[in-house]
Short mmCIF file of N, CA and C in Angstrom, two decimals:
data_model
loop_
_atom_site.label_atom_id
_atom_site.label_comp_id
_atom_site.label_asym_id
_atom_site.label_seq_id
_atom_site.Cartn_x
_atom_site.Cartn_y
_atom_site.Cartn_z
N MET A 954 -13.10 -14.74 15.70
CA MET A 954 -13.63 -14.31 14.43
C MET A 954 -15.12 -14.57 14.34
N GLY A 955 -15.58 -15.64 14.97
CA GLY A 955 -17.00 -15.98 14.92
C GLY A 955 -17.87 -14.87 15.49
N ASP A 956 -17.38 -14.22 16.56
CA ASP A 956 -18.13 -13.13 17.17
C ASP A 956 -18.32 -11.99 16.18
N LEU A 957 -17.29 -11.67 15.44
CA LEU A 957 -17.39 -10.60 14.45
C LEU A 957 -18.34 -11.00 13.32
N ALA A 958 -18.20 -12.21 12.83
CA ALA A 958 -19.08 -12.67 11.76
C ALA A 958 -20.53 -12.65 12.22
N GLY A 959 -20.76 -12.98 13.48
CA GLY A 959 -22.11 -12.95 14.04
C GLY A 959 -22.69 -11.56 14.09
N ARG A 960 -21.84 -10.56 14.06
CA ARG A 960 -22.27 -9.16 14.07
C ARG A 960 -22.43 -8.59 12.67
N GLY A 961 -22.24 -9.43 11.66
CA GLY A 961 -22.40 -8.98 10.29
C GLY A 961 -21.12 -8.49 9.64
N VAL A 962 -20.00 -8.68 10.33
CA VAL A 962 -18.72 -8.27 9.76
C VAL A 962 -18.22 -9.38 8.84
N GLN A 963 -17.79 -8.98 7.66
CA GLN A 963 -17.22 -9.96 6.74
C GLN A 963 -15.83 -10.34 7.23
N VAL A 964 -15.62 -11.61 7.51
CA VAL A 964 -14.36 -12.09 8.06
C VAL A 964 -13.65 -12.92 6.99
N ARG A 965 -12.38 -12.58 6.75
CA ARG A 965 -11.58 -13.30 5.76
C ARG A 965 -10.25 -13.67 6.40
N PRO A 966 -10.00 -14.95 6.58
CA PRO A 966 -8.72 -15.36 7.20
C PRO A 966 -7.55 -15.09 6.26
N VAL A 967 -6.42 -14.71 6.85
CA VAL A 967 -5.19 -14.48 6.09
C VAL A 967 -4.01 -15.12 6.79
N ASP A 968 -3.00 -15.36 6.00
CA ASP A 968 -1.71 -15.83 6.50
C ASP A 968 -0.67 -15.01 5.77
N TYR A 969 0.13 -14.24 6.49
CA TYR A 969 1.12 -13.38 5.86
C TYR A 969 2.11 -14.17 5.00
N ASN A 970 2.24 -15.47 5.26
CA ASN A 970 3.13 -16.31 4.47
C ASN A 970 2.46 -16.87 3.23
N ASP A 971 1.17 -16.62 3.07
CA ASP A 971 0.40 -17.17 1.95
C ASP A 971 -0.17 -16.03 1.10
N PRO A 972 0.56 -15.65 0.04
CA PRO A 972 0.09 -14.52 -0.79
C PRO A 972 -1.32 -14.72 -1.35
N ASP A 973 -1.71 -15.96 -1.66
CA ASP A 973 -3.06 -16.19 -2.18
C ASP A 973 -4.13 -15.82 -1.15
N SER A 974 -3.88 -16.16 0.11
CA SER A 974 -4.87 -15.82 1.15
C SER A 974 -4.99 -14.31 1.29
N LEU A 975 -3.87 -13.62 1.14
CA LEU A 975 -3.89 -12.15 1.22
C LEU A 975 -4.65 -11.54 0.05
N ARG A 976 -4.40 -12.05 -1.16
CA ARG A 976 -5.12 -11.53 -2.33
C ARG A 976 -6.61 -11.75 -2.20
N GLN A 977 -7.00 -12.93 -1.72
CA GLN A 977 -8.43 -13.23 -1.52
C GLN A 977 -9.03 -12.30 -0.47
N ALA A 978 -8.31 -12.07 0.59
CA ALA A 978 -8.82 -11.24 1.68
C ALA A 978 -8.97 -9.79 1.25
N PHE A 979 -8.05 -9.30 0.43
CA PHE A 979 -8.06 -7.90 0.03
C PHE A 979 -8.94 -7.62 -1.18
N ALA A 980 -9.43 -8.65 -1.83
CA ALA A 980 -10.27 -8.46 -3.02
C ALA A 980 -11.46 -7.56 -2.68
N GLY A 981 -11.57 -6.47 -3.42
CA GLY A 981 -12.68 -5.53 -3.22
C GLY A 981 -12.47 -4.54 -2.09
N ALA A 982 -11.32 -4.63 -1.40
CA ALA A 982 -11.07 -3.72 -0.28
C ALA A 982 -10.59 -2.37 -0.80
N ASP A 983 -11.03 -1.33 -0.15
CA ASP A 983 -10.62 0.03 -0.47
C ASP A 983 -9.43 0.45 0.39
N LYS A 984 -9.46 0.04 1.66
CA LYS A 984 -8.40 0.36 2.61
C LYS A 984 -8.05 -0.90 3.39
N VAL A 985 -6.78 -0.99 3.77
CA VAL A 985 -6.30 -2.15 4.52
C VAL A 985 -5.54 -1.67 5.75
N LEU A 986 -5.83 -2.26 6.89
CA LEU A 986 -5.04 -2.05 8.09
C LEU A 986 -4.06 -3.21 8.17
N LEU A 987 -2.79 -2.92 7.95
CA LEU A 987 -1.74 -3.92 8.00
C LEU A 987 -1.17 -3.91 9.41
N ILE A 988 -1.59 -4.88 10.20
CA ILE A 988 -1.13 -4.98 11.59
C ILE A 988 0.17 -5.76 11.59
N CYS A 989 1.16 -5.17 12.19
CA CYS A 989 2.48 -5.79 12.21
C CYS A 989 2.41 -7.20 12.75
N GLY A 990 3.03 -8.12 12.03
CA GLY A 990 3.10 -9.50 12.48
C GLY A 990 4.01 -9.65 13.68
N SER A 991 3.99 -10.81 14.27
CA SER A 991 4.75 -11.02 15.50
C SER A 991 5.99 -11.87 15.31
N GLU A 992 6.26 -12.30 14.09
CA GLU A 992 7.42 -13.17 13.85
C GLU A 992 8.65 -12.34 13.50
N VAL A 993 9.35 -11.89 14.55
CA VAL A 993 10.55 -11.07 14.36
C VAL A 993 11.52 -11.81 13.44
N GLY A 994 12.05 -11.07 12.47
CA GLY A 994 12.96 -11.66 11.50
C GLY A 994 12.27 -12.12 10.23
N ARG A 995 10.96 -12.27 10.27
CA ARG A 995 10.19 -12.71 9.11
C ARG A 995 9.20 -11.66 8.63
N ARG A 996 9.04 -10.60 9.40
CA ARG A 996 8.00 -9.63 9.12
C ARG A 996 8.18 -8.91 7.79
N LEU A 997 9.38 -8.56 7.41
CA LEU A 997 9.57 -7.83 6.17
C LEU A 997 9.05 -8.64 4.98
N ALA A 998 9.45 -9.88 4.87
CA ALA A 998 8.96 -10.74 3.77
C ALA A 998 7.45 -10.91 3.85
N GLN A 999 6.93 -11.13 5.04
CA GLN A 999 5.49 -11.31 5.21
C GLN A 999 4.73 -10.05 4.80
N HIS A 1000 5.22 -8.91 5.21
CA HIS A 1000 4.50 -7.67 4.91
C HIS A 1000 4.67 -7.26 3.46
N ARG A 1001 5.76 -7.65 2.84
CA ARG A 1001 5.88 -7.44 1.39
C ARG A 1001 4.81 -8.24 0.66
N ASN A 1002 4.53 -9.45 1.15
CA ASN A 1002 3.44 -10.24 0.58
C ASN A 1002 2.13 -9.46 0.66
N ALA A 1003 1.88 -8.86 1.82
CA ALA A 1003 0.63 -8.11 2.01
C ALA A 1003 0.59 -6.87 1.13
N ILE A 1004 1.71 -6.18 1.00
CA ILE A 1004 1.76 -4.97 0.18
C ILE A 1004 1.50 -5.33 -1.29
N GLU A 1005 2.12 -6.39 -1.76
CA GLU A 1005 1.90 -6.82 -3.15
C GLU A 1005 0.45 -7.24 -3.37
N ALA A 1006 -0.12 -7.94 -2.41
CA ALA A 1006 -1.53 -8.35 -2.53
C ALA A 1006 -2.44 -7.14 -2.55
N ALA A 1007 -2.12 -6.14 -1.77
CA ALA A 1007 -2.92 -4.91 -1.76
C ALA A 1007 -2.83 -4.20 -3.11
N LYS A 1008 -1.63 -4.16 -3.67
CA LYS A 1008 -1.48 -3.57 -5.01
C LYS A 1008 -2.32 -4.32 -6.03
N ASP A 1009 -2.23 -5.66 -5.98
CA ASP A 1009 -3.00 -6.49 -6.92
C ASP A 1009 -4.49 -6.26 -6.79
N ALA A 1010 -4.95 -5.98 -5.57
CA ALA A 1010 -6.39 -5.79 -5.30
C ALA A 1010 -6.85 -4.37 -5.60
N GLY A 1011 -5.92 -3.47 -5.89
CA GLY A 1011 -6.30 -2.09 -6.16
C GLY A 1011 -6.67 -1.29 -4.92
N VAL A 1012 -6.11 -1.67 -3.79
CA VAL A 1012 -6.35 -0.97 -2.53
C VAL A 1012 -5.89 0.48 -2.66
N ARG A 1013 -6.68 1.40 -2.12
CA ARG A 1013 -6.35 2.83 -2.21
C ARG A 1013 -5.53 3.35 -1.05
N LEU A 1014 -5.47 2.61 0.08
CA LEU A 1014 -4.69 3.06 1.23
C LEU A 1014 -4.36 1.87 2.12
N ILE A 1015 -3.09 1.84 2.55
CA ILE A 1015 -2.67 0.89 3.59
C ILE A 1015 -2.30 1.71 4.81
N ALA A 1016 -2.83 1.34 5.96
CA ALA A 1016 -2.43 1.91 7.24
C ALA A 1016 -1.62 0.83 7.95
N TYR A 1017 -0.38 1.15 8.28
CA TYR A 1017 0.53 0.17 8.87
C TYR A 1017 0.83 0.50 10.32
N THR A 1018 0.71 -0.50 11.20
CA THR A 1018 1.03 -0.32 12.62
C THR A 1018 2.52 -0.55 12.83
N SER A 1019 3.25 0.53 12.82
CA SER A 1019 4.70 0.52 12.97
C SER A 1019 5.06 0.71 14.44
N ILE A 1020 6.26 1.19 14.68
CA ILE A 1020 6.76 1.40 16.04
C ILE A 1020 7.08 2.88 16.23
N ALA A 1021 6.96 3.34 17.44
CA ALA A 1021 7.20 4.75 17.75
C ALA A 1021 8.58 5.19 17.26
N HIS A 1022 8.59 6.31 16.58
CA HIS A 1022 9.81 6.98 16.13
C HIS A 1022 10.66 6.14 15.19
N ALA A 1023 10.01 5.23 14.44
CA ALA A 1023 10.77 4.45 13.45
C ALA A 1023 11.49 5.42 12.53
N GLY A 1024 12.72 5.11 12.21
CA GLY A 1024 13.51 5.98 11.35
C GLY A 1024 14.39 6.95 12.12
N SER A 1025 14.07 7.16 13.40
CA SER A 1025 14.89 8.09 14.17
C SER A 1025 15.30 7.52 15.52
N THR A 1026 15.13 6.23 15.69
CA THR A 1026 15.51 5.58 16.95
C THR A 1026 16.56 4.52 16.66
N ASP A 1027 17.42 4.28 17.63
CA ASP A 1027 18.40 3.21 17.47
C ASP A 1027 17.95 1.92 18.16
N MET A 1028 16.70 1.89 18.58
CA MET A 1028 16.17 0.69 19.21
C MET A 1028 16.18 -0.46 18.20
N GLU A 1029 16.77 -1.56 18.60
CA GLU A 1029 16.94 -2.71 17.70
C GLU A 1029 15.61 -3.19 17.12
N LEU A 1030 14.56 -3.15 17.90
CA LEU A 1030 13.24 -3.62 17.46
C LEU A 1030 12.70 -2.79 16.30
N ALA A 1031 13.20 -1.58 16.12
CA ALA A 1031 12.68 -0.70 15.08
C ALA A 1031 13.18 -1.04 13.68
N ALA A 1032 14.27 -1.75 13.55
CA ALA A 1032 14.89 -1.98 12.24
C ALA A 1032 13.92 -2.61 11.24
N GLU A 1033 13.20 -3.65 11.64
CA GLU A 1033 12.24 -4.27 10.72
C GLU A 1033 11.13 -3.31 10.34
N HIS A 1034 10.65 -2.56 11.31
CA HIS A 1034 9.59 -1.59 11.03
C HIS A 1034 10.06 -0.55 10.02
N GLU A 1035 11.28 -0.08 10.19
CA GLU A 1035 11.84 0.89 9.26
C GLU A 1035 11.90 0.31 7.85
N ALA A 1036 12.33 -0.95 7.73
CA ALA A 1036 12.40 -1.61 6.42
C ALA A 1036 11.01 -1.76 5.81
N ILE A 1037 10.02 -2.04 6.62
CA ILE A 1037 8.65 -2.17 6.11
C ILE A 1037 8.13 -0.81 5.65
N GLU A 1038 8.46 0.24 6.39
CA GLU A 1038 8.06 1.58 5.97
C GLU A 1038 8.69 1.92 4.61
N VAL A 1039 9.94 1.53 4.41
CA VAL A 1039 10.60 1.75 3.12
C VAL A 1039 9.89 0.94 2.02
N ALA A 1040 9.54 -0.30 2.33
CA ALA A 1040 8.83 -1.13 1.34
C ALA A 1040 7.49 -0.50 0.96
N LEU A 1041 6.81 0.08 1.91
CA LEU A 1041 5.55 0.78 1.61
C LEU A 1041 5.81 1.96 0.68
N GLU A 1042 6.84 2.73 0.98
CA GLU A 1042 7.16 3.88 0.14
C GLU A 1042 7.52 3.43 -1.27
N GLU A 1043 8.31 2.38 -1.38
CA GLU A 1043 8.72 1.88 -2.69
C GLU A 1043 7.56 1.28 -3.48
N SER A 1044 6.53 0.85 -2.80
CA SER A 1044 5.37 0.24 -3.48
C SER A 1044 4.57 1.25 -4.29
N ARG A 1045 4.70 2.52 -3.92
CA ARG A 1045 3.96 3.61 -4.54
C ARG A 1045 2.45 3.55 -4.23
N LEU A 1046 2.07 2.70 -3.30
CA LEU A 1046 0.69 2.69 -2.81
C LEU A 1046 0.53 3.82 -1.79
N PRO A 1047 -0.60 4.48 -1.76
CA PRO A 1047 -0.84 5.46 -0.69
C PRO A 1047 -0.86 4.72 0.66
N TYR A 1048 -0.21 5.32 1.64
CA TYR A 1048 -0.16 4.68 2.96
C TYR A 1048 -0.12 5.74 4.05
N THR A 1049 -0.45 5.30 5.25
CA THR A 1049 -0.27 6.10 6.44
C THR A 1049 0.39 5.22 7.49
N LEU A 1050 1.18 5.84 8.33
CA LEU A 1050 1.89 5.10 9.36
C LEU A 1050 1.29 5.38 10.73
N LEU A 1051 0.98 4.32 11.43
CA LEU A 1051 0.48 4.40 12.80
C LEU A 1051 1.61 3.90 13.69
N ARG A 1052 2.44 4.81 14.15
CA ARG A 1052 3.61 4.44 14.93
C ARG A 1052 3.23 4.33 16.40
N ASN A 1053 2.85 3.11 16.77
CA ASN A 1053 2.40 2.83 18.13
C ASN A 1053 3.57 2.79 19.10
N SER A 1054 3.38 3.44 20.23
CA SER A 1054 4.33 3.31 21.33
C SER A 1054 4.09 1.95 21.98
N TRP A 1055 4.60 1.78 23.16
CA TRP A 1055 4.49 0.49 23.86
C TRP A 1055 3.05 0.20 24.23
N TYR A 1056 2.71 -1.07 24.36
CA TYR A 1056 1.37 -1.48 24.76
C TYR A 1056 1.30 -1.58 26.28
N LEU A 1057 0.29 -1.00 26.87
CA LEU A 1057 0.11 -1.06 28.32
C LEU A 1057 0.01 -2.51 28.78
N GLU A 1058 -0.55 -3.36 27.94
CA GLU A 1058 -0.69 -4.78 28.30
C GLU A 1058 0.67 -5.46 28.50
N ASN A 1059 1.73 -4.88 27.94
CA ASN A 1059 3.06 -5.44 28.20
C ASN A 1059 3.38 -5.39 29.70
N TYR A 1060 2.74 -4.49 30.40
CA TYR A 1060 2.93 -4.36 31.84
C TYR A 1060 1.81 -5.03 32.63
N THR A 1061 0.58 -4.78 32.25
CA THR A 1061 -0.54 -5.34 33.02
C THR A 1061 -0.56 -6.87 32.96
N ASP A 1062 -0.09 -7.45 31.86
CA ASP A 1062 -0.04 -8.90 31.76
C ASP A 1062 0.98 -9.51 32.72
N GLN A 1063 1.84 -8.69 33.29
CA GLN A 1063 2.87 -9.18 34.21
C GLN A 1063 2.55 -8.90 35.68
N LEU A 1064 1.34 -8.45 35.95
CA LEU A 1064 0.99 -8.09 37.34
C LEU A 1064 1.23 -9.24 38.31
N GLY A 1065 0.88 -10.45 37.93
CA GLY A 1065 1.08 -11.61 38.80
C GLY A 1065 2.54 -11.79 39.17
N SER A 1066 3.40 -11.63 38.19
CA SER A 1066 4.84 -11.76 38.44
C SER A 1066 5.35 -10.63 39.34
N TYR A 1067 4.88 -9.41 39.08
CA TYR A 1067 5.28 -8.28 39.93
C TYR A 1067 4.94 -8.57 41.39
N LEU A 1068 3.73 -9.05 41.60
CA LEU A 1068 3.27 -9.31 42.96
C LEU A 1068 4.00 -10.50 43.58
N GLN A 1069 4.24 -11.53 42.79
CA GLN A 1069 4.92 -12.71 43.30
C GLN A 1069 6.36 -12.39 43.73
N HIS A 1070 7.04 -11.58 42.96
CA HIS A 1070 8.46 -11.31 43.22
C HIS A 1070 8.70 -9.96 43.90
N GLY A 1071 7.64 -9.16 44.00
CA GLY A 1071 7.78 -7.85 44.64
C GLY A 1071 8.62 -6.89 43.84
N ALA A 1072 8.72 -7.14 42.54
CA ALA A 1072 9.59 -6.29 41.72
C ALA A 1072 9.08 -6.15 40.30
N VAL A 1073 9.27 -4.94 39.77
CA VAL A 1073 9.12 -4.66 38.34
C VAL A 1073 10.55 -4.58 37.83
N LEU A 1074 10.92 -5.50 36.95
CA LEU A 1074 12.28 -5.53 36.41
C LEU A 1074 12.33 -4.76 35.09
N GLY A 1075 13.40 -4.05 34.86
CA GLY A 1075 13.56 -3.33 33.60
C GLY A 1075 14.91 -2.66 33.53
N SER A 1076 15.17 -2.07 32.38
CA SER A 1076 16.45 -1.38 32.20
C SER A 1076 16.23 0.03 31.68
N ALA A 1077 15.16 0.65 32.13
CA ALA A 1077 14.78 1.97 31.64
C ALA A 1077 15.30 3.11 32.52
N GLY A 1078 15.89 2.78 33.65
CA GLY A 1078 16.33 3.84 34.56
C GLY A 1078 15.15 4.74 34.91
N ASP A 1079 15.33 6.04 34.72
CA ASP A 1079 14.25 7.00 34.99
C ASP A 1079 13.47 7.34 33.72
N GLY A 1080 13.73 6.59 32.64
CA GLY A 1080 13.02 6.84 31.38
C GLY A 1080 11.52 6.69 31.54
N ARG A 1081 10.79 7.38 30.68
CA ARG A 1081 9.34 7.38 30.77
C ARG A 1081 8.76 6.64 29.57
N VAL A 1082 7.68 5.93 29.81
CA VAL A 1082 7.00 5.15 28.78
C VAL A 1082 5.66 5.80 28.49
N SER A 1083 5.36 5.95 27.21
CA SER A 1083 4.08 6.53 26.80
C SER A 1083 3.19 5.41 26.28
N ALA A 1084 2.83 4.50 27.15
CA ALA A 1084 2.06 3.32 26.76
C ALA A 1084 0.57 3.63 26.67
N ALA A 1085 -0.10 2.86 25.82
CA ALA A 1085 -1.56 2.93 25.70
C ALA A 1085 -2.06 1.51 25.49
N THR A 1086 -3.34 1.32 25.67
CA THR A 1086 -3.90 -0.01 25.50
C THR A 1086 -4.05 -0.36 24.02
N ARG A 1087 -4.11 -1.64 23.75
CA ARG A 1087 -4.35 -2.08 22.37
C ARG A 1087 -5.69 -1.53 21.87
N ALA A 1088 -6.66 -1.46 22.75
CA ALA A 1088 -7.97 -0.91 22.37
C ALA A 1088 -7.85 0.56 21.95
N ASP A 1089 -7.02 1.33 22.66
CA ASP A 1089 -6.80 2.73 22.29
C ASP A 1089 -6.17 2.83 20.90
N TYR A 1090 -5.17 1.99 20.64
CA TYR A 1090 -4.53 2.00 19.32
C TYR A 1090 -5.51 1.57 18.23
N ALA A 1091 -6.37 0.61 18.55
CA ALA A 1091 -7.38 0.17 17.58
C ALA A 1091 -8.34 1.30 17.24
N LEU A 1092 -8.74 2.08 18.25
CA LEU A 1092 -9.62 3.22 17.99
C LEU A 1092 -8.93 4.25 17.11
N ALA A 1093 -7.66 4.49 17.34
CA ALA A 1093 -6.90 5.43 16.50
C ALA A 1093 -6.84 4.92 15.07
N ALA A 1094 -6.59 3.64 14.89
CA ALA A 1094 -6.53 3.06 13.55
C ALA A 1094 -7.88 3.19 12.84
N ALA A 1095 -8.97 2.92 13.56
CA ALA A 1095 -10.30 3.04 12.97
C ALA A 1095 -10.57 4.48 12.55
N ALA A 1096 -10.17 5.43 13.38
CA ALA A 1096 -10.38 6.84 13.04
C ALA A 1096 -9.62 7.21 11.77
N VAL A 1097 -8.40 6.72 11.64
CA VAL A 1097 -7.61 7.00 10.44
C VAL A 1097 -8.27 6.37 9.21
N LEU A 1098 -8.70 5.13 9.34
CA LEU A 1098 -9.29 4.44 8.19
C LEU A 1098 -10.62 5.04 7.75
N LEU A 1099 -11.31 5.70 8.64
CA LEU A 1099 -12.60 6.30 8.30
C LEU A 1099 -12.46 7.66 7.61
N ARG A 1100 -11.25 8.20 7.61
CA ARG A 1100 -11.02 9.51 6.98
C ARG A 1100 -10.45 9.31 5.58
N ASP A 1101 -10.61 10.33 4.76
CA ASP A 1101 -10.10 10.27 3.39
C ASP A 1101 -8.83 11.07 3.19
N ASP A 1102 -8.30 11.71 4.20
CA ASP A 1102 -7.16 12.60 4.04
C ASP A 1102 -5.90 12.07 4.73
N GLN A 1103 -5.72 10.76 4.76
CA GLN A 1103 -4.64 10.19 5.56
C GLN A 1103 -3.41 9.75 4.78
N ALA A 1104 -3.49 9.67 3.47
CA ALA A 1104 -2.33 9.22 2.68
C ALA A 1104 -1.14 10.12 2.96
N GLY A 1105 0.00 9.49 3.24
CA GLY A 1105 1.23 10.22 3.50
C GLY A 1105 1.42 10.71 4.91
N ARG A 1106 0.45 10.47 5.76
CA ARG A 1106 0.56 10.95 7.15
C ARG A 1106 1.28 9.94 8.03
N VAL A 1107 1.93 10.48 9.04
CA VAL A 1107 2.60 9.67 10.06
C VAL A 1107 2.01 10.09 11.40
N HIS A 1108 1.46 9.12 12.11
CA HIS A 1108 0.87 9.38 13.42
C HIS A 1108 1.73 8.71 14.49
N GLU A 1109 2.38 9.51 15.33
CA GLU A 1109 3.11 8.99 16.49
C GLU A 1109 2.10 8.85 17.61
N LEU A 1110 1.80 7.62 18.01
CA LEU A 1110 0.73 7.37 18.96
C LEU A 1110 1.28 6.86 20.30
N GLY A 1111 0.62 7.25 21.37
CA GLY A 1111 1.00 6.78 22.70
C GLY A 1111 0.00 7.26 23.72
N GLY A 1112 0.24 6.93 24.95
CA GLY A 1112 -0.64 7.33 26.03
C GLY A 1112 -0.49 8.80 26.37
N ASP A 1113 -1.49 9.33 27.04
CA ASP A 1113 -1.50 10.75 27.41
C ASP A 1113 -0.55 11.06 28.57
N VAL A 1114 -0.33 10.09 29.46
CA VAL A 1114 0.46 10.35 30.66
C VAL A 1114 1.62 9.34 30.72
N PRO A 1115 2.81 9.77 30.31
CA PRO A 1115 3.95 8.86 30.39
C PRO A 1115 4.32 8.55 31.85
N PHE A 1116 4.88 7.38 32.04
CA PHE A 1116 5.23 6.95 33.41
C PHE A 1116 6.58 6.24 33.39
N SER A 1117 7.24 6.26 34.54
CA SER A 1117 8.49 5.52 34.71
C SER A 1117 8.13 4.15 35.30
N LEU A 1118 9.07 3.24 35.23
CA LEU A 1118 8.83 1.93 35.83
C LEU A 1118 8.77 2.02 37.35
N SER A 1119 9.45 2.99 37.93
CA SER A 1119 9.33 3.22 39.38
C SER A 1119 7.89 3.63 39.72
N GLU A 1120 7.33 4.51 38.90
CA GLU A 1120 5.95 4.94 39.12
C GLU A 1120 4.97 3.79 38.91
N LEU A 1121 5.27 2.91 37.95
CA LEU A 1121 4.43 1.73 37.75
C LEU A 1121 4.45 0.86 39.01
N ALA A 1122 5.64 0.64 39.57
CA ALA A 1122 5.75 -0.16 40.80
C ALA A 1122 4.96 0.49 41.93
N GLU A 1123 5.03 1.81 42.04
CA GLU A 1123 4.28 2.52 43.08
C GLU A 1123 2.78 2.34 42.89
N GLU A 1124 2.31 2.40 41.66
CA GLU A 1124 0.88 2.22 41.38
C GLU A 1124 0.42 0.81 41.71
N VAL A 1125 1.24 -0.17 41.37
CA VAL A 1125 0.89 -1.56 41.70
C VAL A 1125 0.81 -1.73 43.21
N THR A 1126 1.75 -1.15 43.93
CA THR A 1126 1.73 -1.20 45.39
C THR A 1126 0.47 -0.55 45.93
N ALA A 1127 0.15 0.63 45.43
CA ALA A 1127 -1.04 1.35 45.92
C ALA A 1127 -2.33 0.59 45.62
N ALA A 1128 -2.39 -0.05 44.48
CA ALA A 1128 -3.63 -0.74 44.08
C ALA A 1128 -3.80 -2.08 44.80
N THR A 1129 -2.70 -2.69 45.24
CA THR A 1129 -2.78 -4.03 45.82
C THR A 1129 -2.42 -4.09 47.30
N ASP A 1130 -1.86 -3.02 47.83
CA ASP A 1130 -1.33 -3.01 49.20
C ASP A 1130 -0.22 -4.04 49.41
N LYS A 1131 0.43 -4.45 48.31
CA LYS A 1131 1.58 -5.36 48.40
C LYS A 1131 2.79 -4.60 47.90
N PRO A 1132 3.89 -4.62 48.63
CA PRO A 1132 5.07 -3.83 48.22
C PRO A 1132 5.70 -4.36 46.94
N VAL A 1133 5.84 -3.45 45.97
CA VAL A 1133 6.50 -3.76 44.71
C VAL A 1133 7.46 -2.61 44.42
N LYS A 1134 8.68 -2.94 44.08
CA LYS A 1134 9.72 -1.94 43.80
C LYS A 1134 10.21 -2.12 42.37
N TYR A 1135 10.70 -1.04 41.79
CA TYR A 1135 11.37 -1.12 40.48
C TYR A 1135 12.80 -1.54 40.70
N GLN A 1136 13.25 -2.53 39.95
CA GLN A 1136 14.63 -2.98 40.02
C GLN A 1136 15.25 -2.84 38.64
N ASP A 1137 16.19 -1.92 38.51
CA ASP A 1137 16.87 -1.68 37.24
C ASP A 1137 17.84 -2.83 37.01
N THR A 1138 17.74 -3.46 35.86
CA THR A 1138 18.55 -4.66 35.57
C THR A 1138 19.77 -4.37 34.70
N VAL A 1139 20.10 -3.09 34.51
CA VAL A 1139 21.28 -2.74 33.71
C VAL A 1139 22.53 -3.17 34.47
N CYS A 1140 23.39 -3.86 33.79
CA CYS A 1140 24.64 -4.33 34.43
C CYS A 1140 25.70 -3.28 34.38
#
């Protein structure tokens, strides 16, 4: 945060569990980027705190980082996101949904393990992943927040070139000259 403050950005710390910190942070804000919290099972309550604080502050738009295809997927991880999207709708605040696909860093952060074990483990079979970097998703969020025509929009976001985990293993092998194979872990 210090780096941002040093660049002239106003930095306000928040805690999704502390409604007062959220109200203080949102005071005077026109738009809010609500980045999904990481505490699975607690996110709905935490994000309701943020939504209420935004209402109290008179925010004109909330952009929420949801999950790809929320509302139409049976992926267990989507349930909380779907509930948060409903809470946004019920709040009657203008909002836009940024439905991020998987993060590329979920794979690149595991490169050491892939190389150590010679395997990319997963249960995707031949399924394809449309991953993008966190930086790419941040740029998309900034673009949405800079526009005035985003209320009610849903953006399904992901990478331009989907890949399978087998293809990921092949790329790791090609980049490192160390053999790495995809191992499907479905029982």
